[in-house]
């Protein structure tokens, strides 16, 4: 892989457009779901996980999806380390709304309250080492917070 994460074979993955107009994002038709790289399905090795992500990028993957709850935030940290200064070449998506194991003291299992969203996005940006997310969405609908 080159230092700038230039895909070795971008022709292997067709492109598709998400959204329309000024908000449209062009990505490879195959994305990288980060849930499994930090022990969601059992113990995970960070070095191996970083190698897998780098290989996906070499093969032309341009969409990476993660969530603040994956690996209790370690997932976003790992992805941030791999992307580093090459962030602009990737469409980065993350999710929020699932509190850590045990939930909130008030018993919530999902949190879509505006104050929580602001705190969650700030924490995700810090862990990912970036100043923006291209896509940011609620992991599960919070029945106590109107969608609007």
Tab-separated table of C-alpha atoms in Angstrom:
chain	number	residue	atom	x	y	z
A	1	UNK	CA	0.000	0.000	0.000
A	2	UNK	CA	1.225	3.485	-0.712
A	3	UNK	CA	1.518	6.035	2.047
A	4	UNK	CA	-1.384	8.053	0.675
A	5	UNK	CA	-3.755	5.052	0.809
A	6	UNK	CA	-4.214	5.183	-2.947
A	7	UNK	CA	-6.179	2.076	-3.898
A	8	UNK	CA	-3.986	-0.481	-5.649
A	9	UNK	CA	-6.864	-1.637	-7.837
A	10	UNK	CA	-9.739	0.866	-7.754
A	11	UNK	CA	-11.258	-0.738	-10.844
A	12	UNK	CA	-12.172	-3.790	-8.763
A	13	UNK	CA	-14.931	-1.930	-6.961
A	14	UNK	CA	-17.705	-0.155	-8.834
A	15	UNK	CA	-18.715	3.255	-7.523
A	16	UNK	CA	-22.126	4.366	-6.342
A	17	UNK	CA	-23.622	7.635	-5.214
A	18	UNK	CA	-25.308	8.061	-1.848
A	19	UNK	CA	-27.768	10.936	-1.646
A	20	UNK	CA	-28.283	13.621	-4.258
A	21	UNK	CA	-27.346	17.157	-5.140
A	22	UNK	CA	-24.794	18.990	-3.022
A	23	UNK	CA	-25.068	16.327	-0.314
A	24	UNK	CA	-24.206	13.428	-2.650
A	25	UNK	CA	-21.270	11.215	-1.682
A	26	UNK	CA	-19.552	8.902	-4.162
A	27	UNK	CA	-18.186	5.724	-2.617
A	28	UNK	CA	-17.097	2.252	-3.615
A	29	UNK	CA	-20.061	-0.120	-3.809
A	30	UNK	CA	-18.452	-2.186	-1.031
A	31	UNK	CA	-17.855	-0.524	2.323
A	32	UNK	CA	-16.008	-1.534	5.468
A	33	UNK	CA	-18.110	-2.259	8.545
A	34	UNK	CA	-15.920	-1.824	11.591
A	35	UNK	CA	-17.916	-3.685	14.228
A	36	UNK	CA	-15.818	-6.846	14.149
A	37	UNK	CA	-12.382	-5.231	14.464
A	38	UNK	CA	-12.683	-4.682	18.219
A	39	UNK	CA	-13.947	-7.847	19.881
A	40	UNK	CA	-17.646	-7.724	18.986
A	41	UNK	CA	-17.416	-11.403	18.045
A	42	UNK	CA	-14.625	-12.408	20.413
A	43	UNK	CA	-11.052	-11.329	21.119
A	44	UNK	CA	-9.520	-9.108	18.439
A	45	UNK	CA	-5.905	-8.243	17.711
A	46	UNK	CA	-5.436	-4.509	17.000
A	47	UNK	CA	-2.431	-5.059	14.715
A	48	UNK	CA	-4.342	-7.569	12.617
A	49	UNK	CA	-7.434	-5.348	12.577
A	50	UNK	CA	-5.376	-2.394	11.327
A	51	UNK	CA	-3.871	-4.607	8.608
A	52	UNK	CA	-7.345	-5.726	7.493
A	53	UNK	CA	-8.555	-2.133	7.301
A	54	UNK	CA	-5.448	-1.053	5.369
A	55	UNK	CA	-5.978	-3.917	2.915
A	56	UNK	CA	-9.612	-2.918	2.399
A	57	UNK	CA	-8.448	0.603	1.578
A	58	UNK	CA	-5.805	-0.752	-0.823
A	59	UNK	CA	-8.532	-2.661	-2.640
A	60	UNK	CA	-10.563	0.500	-3.154
A	61	UNK	CA	-12.950	0.659	-0.199
A	62	UNK	CA	-13.855	4.312	0.393
A	63	UNK	CA	-16.697	4.036	2.940
A	64	UNK	CA	-15.938	3.118	6.546
A	65	UNK	CA	-18.750	2.597	9.047
A	66	UNK	CA	-18.221	2.454	12.804
A	67	UNK	CA	-20.046	3.378	16.018
A	68	UNK	CA	-19.125	4.850	19.361
A	69	UNK	CA	-20.322	1.711	21.137
A	70	UNK	CA	-18.060	-0.680	19.171
A	71	UNK	CA	-15.272	-1.744	21.487
A	72	UNK	CA	-16.338	0.985	23.935
A	73	UNK	CA	-14.801	3.609	21.616
A	74	UNK	CA	-11.625	1.660	20.804
A	75	UNK	CA	-13.016	0.928	17.343
A	76	UNK	CA	-13.110	4.606	16.447
A	77	UNK	CA	-9.595	5.067	17.867
A	78	UNK	CA	-8.252	2.216	15.717
A	79	UNK	CA	-9.900	3.580	12.574
A	80	UNK	CA	-8.586	7.051	13.363
A	81	UNK	CA	-5.021	5.699	13.640
A	82	UNK	CA	-5.258	3.994	10.258
A	83	UNK	CA	-6.802	6.960	8.457
A	84	UNK	CA	-4.492	9.558	9.975
A	85	UNK	CA	-3.707	12.362	7.549
A	86	UNK	CA	-5.543	10.548	4.740
A	87	UNK	CA	-8.998	11.267	6.113
A	88	UNK	CA	-10.098	13.251	3.030
A	89	UNK	CA	-9.918	10.147	0.829
A	90	UNK	CA	-12.578	8.307	2.850
A	91	UNK	CA	-16.290	8.733	3.525
A	92	UNK	CA	-16.505	8.192	7.259
A	93	UNK	CA	-19.732	7.164	8.980
A	94	UNK	CA	-20.395	6.646	12.657
A	95	UNK	CA	-23.395	6.005	14.841
A	96	UNK	CA	-24.508	7.054	18.306
A	97	UNK	CA	-27.328	6.370	20.719
A	98	UNK	CA	-26.470	3.065	22.373
A	99	UNK	CA	-25.095	3.838	25.829
A	100	UNK	CA	-22.309	1.643	27.217
A	101	UNK	CA	-23.213	-1.666	28.857
A	102	UNK	CA	-25.585	-1.097	31.718
A	103	UNK	CA	-27.199	1.914	30.079
A	104	UNK	CA	-27.962	5.187	31.805
A	105	UNK	CA	-28.927	5.558	35.458
A	106	UNK	CA	-32.454	6.412	34.302
A	107	UNK	CA	-32.702	3.003	32.611
A	108	UNK	CA	-32.432	4.173	28.988
A	109	UNK	CA	-31.159	1.598	26.534
A	110	UNK	CA	-31.171	4.100	23.643
A	111	UNK	CA	-30.399	7.794	23.901
A	112	UNK	CA	-31.370	10.245	21.176
A	113	UNK	CA	-31.589	13.346	23.347
A	114	UNK	CA	-29.914	16.410	21.775
A	115	UNK	CA	-27.487	16.871	24.687
A	116	UNK	CA	-26.373	13.249	24.390
A	117	UNK	CA	-25.958	13.604	20.614
A	118	UNK	CA	-23.696	16.649	21.054
A	119	UNK	CA	-21.549	14.887	23.649
A	120	UNK	CA	-21.408	11.693	21.571
A	121	UNK	CA	-20.322	13.434	18.353
A	122	UNK	CA	-17.626	15.390	20.170
A	123	UNK	CA	-16.271	12.169	21.693
A	124	UNK	CA	-16.377	10.350	18.330
A	125	UNK	CA	-14.546	13.178	16.551
A	126	UNK	CA	-11.844	13.123	19.227
A	127	UNK	CA	-11.404	9.333	19.040
A	128	UNK	CA	-11.362	9.352	15.234
A	129	UNK	CA	-8.904	12.244	15.129
A	130	UNK	CA	-10.989	14.233	12.665
A	131	UNK	CA	-12.994	17.432	12.579
A	132	UNK	CA	-15.991	15.997	10.737
A	133	UNK	CA	-18.078	12.921	10.006
A	134	UNK	CA	-19.571	12.485	6.550
A	135	UNK	CA	-22.503	10.458	7.869
A	136	UNK	CA	-23.695	10.430	11.473
A	137	UNK	CA	-26.819	8.602	12.485
A	138	UNK	CA	-28.790	7.164	15.359
A	139	UNK	CA	-27.973	3.502	15.979
A	140	UNK	CA	-31.503	2.739	17.232
A	141	UNK	CA	-34.613	4.888	17.422
A	142	UNK	CA	-35.153	6.381	20.865
A	143	UNK	CA	-38.895	5.985	21.541
A	144	UNK	CA	-38.726	8.818	24.101
A	145	UNK	CA	-37.365	11.417	21.646
A	146	UNK	CA	-39.340	12.615	18.600
A	147	UNK	CA	-37.515	12.008	15.305
A	148	UNK	CA	-38.027	15.607	14.220
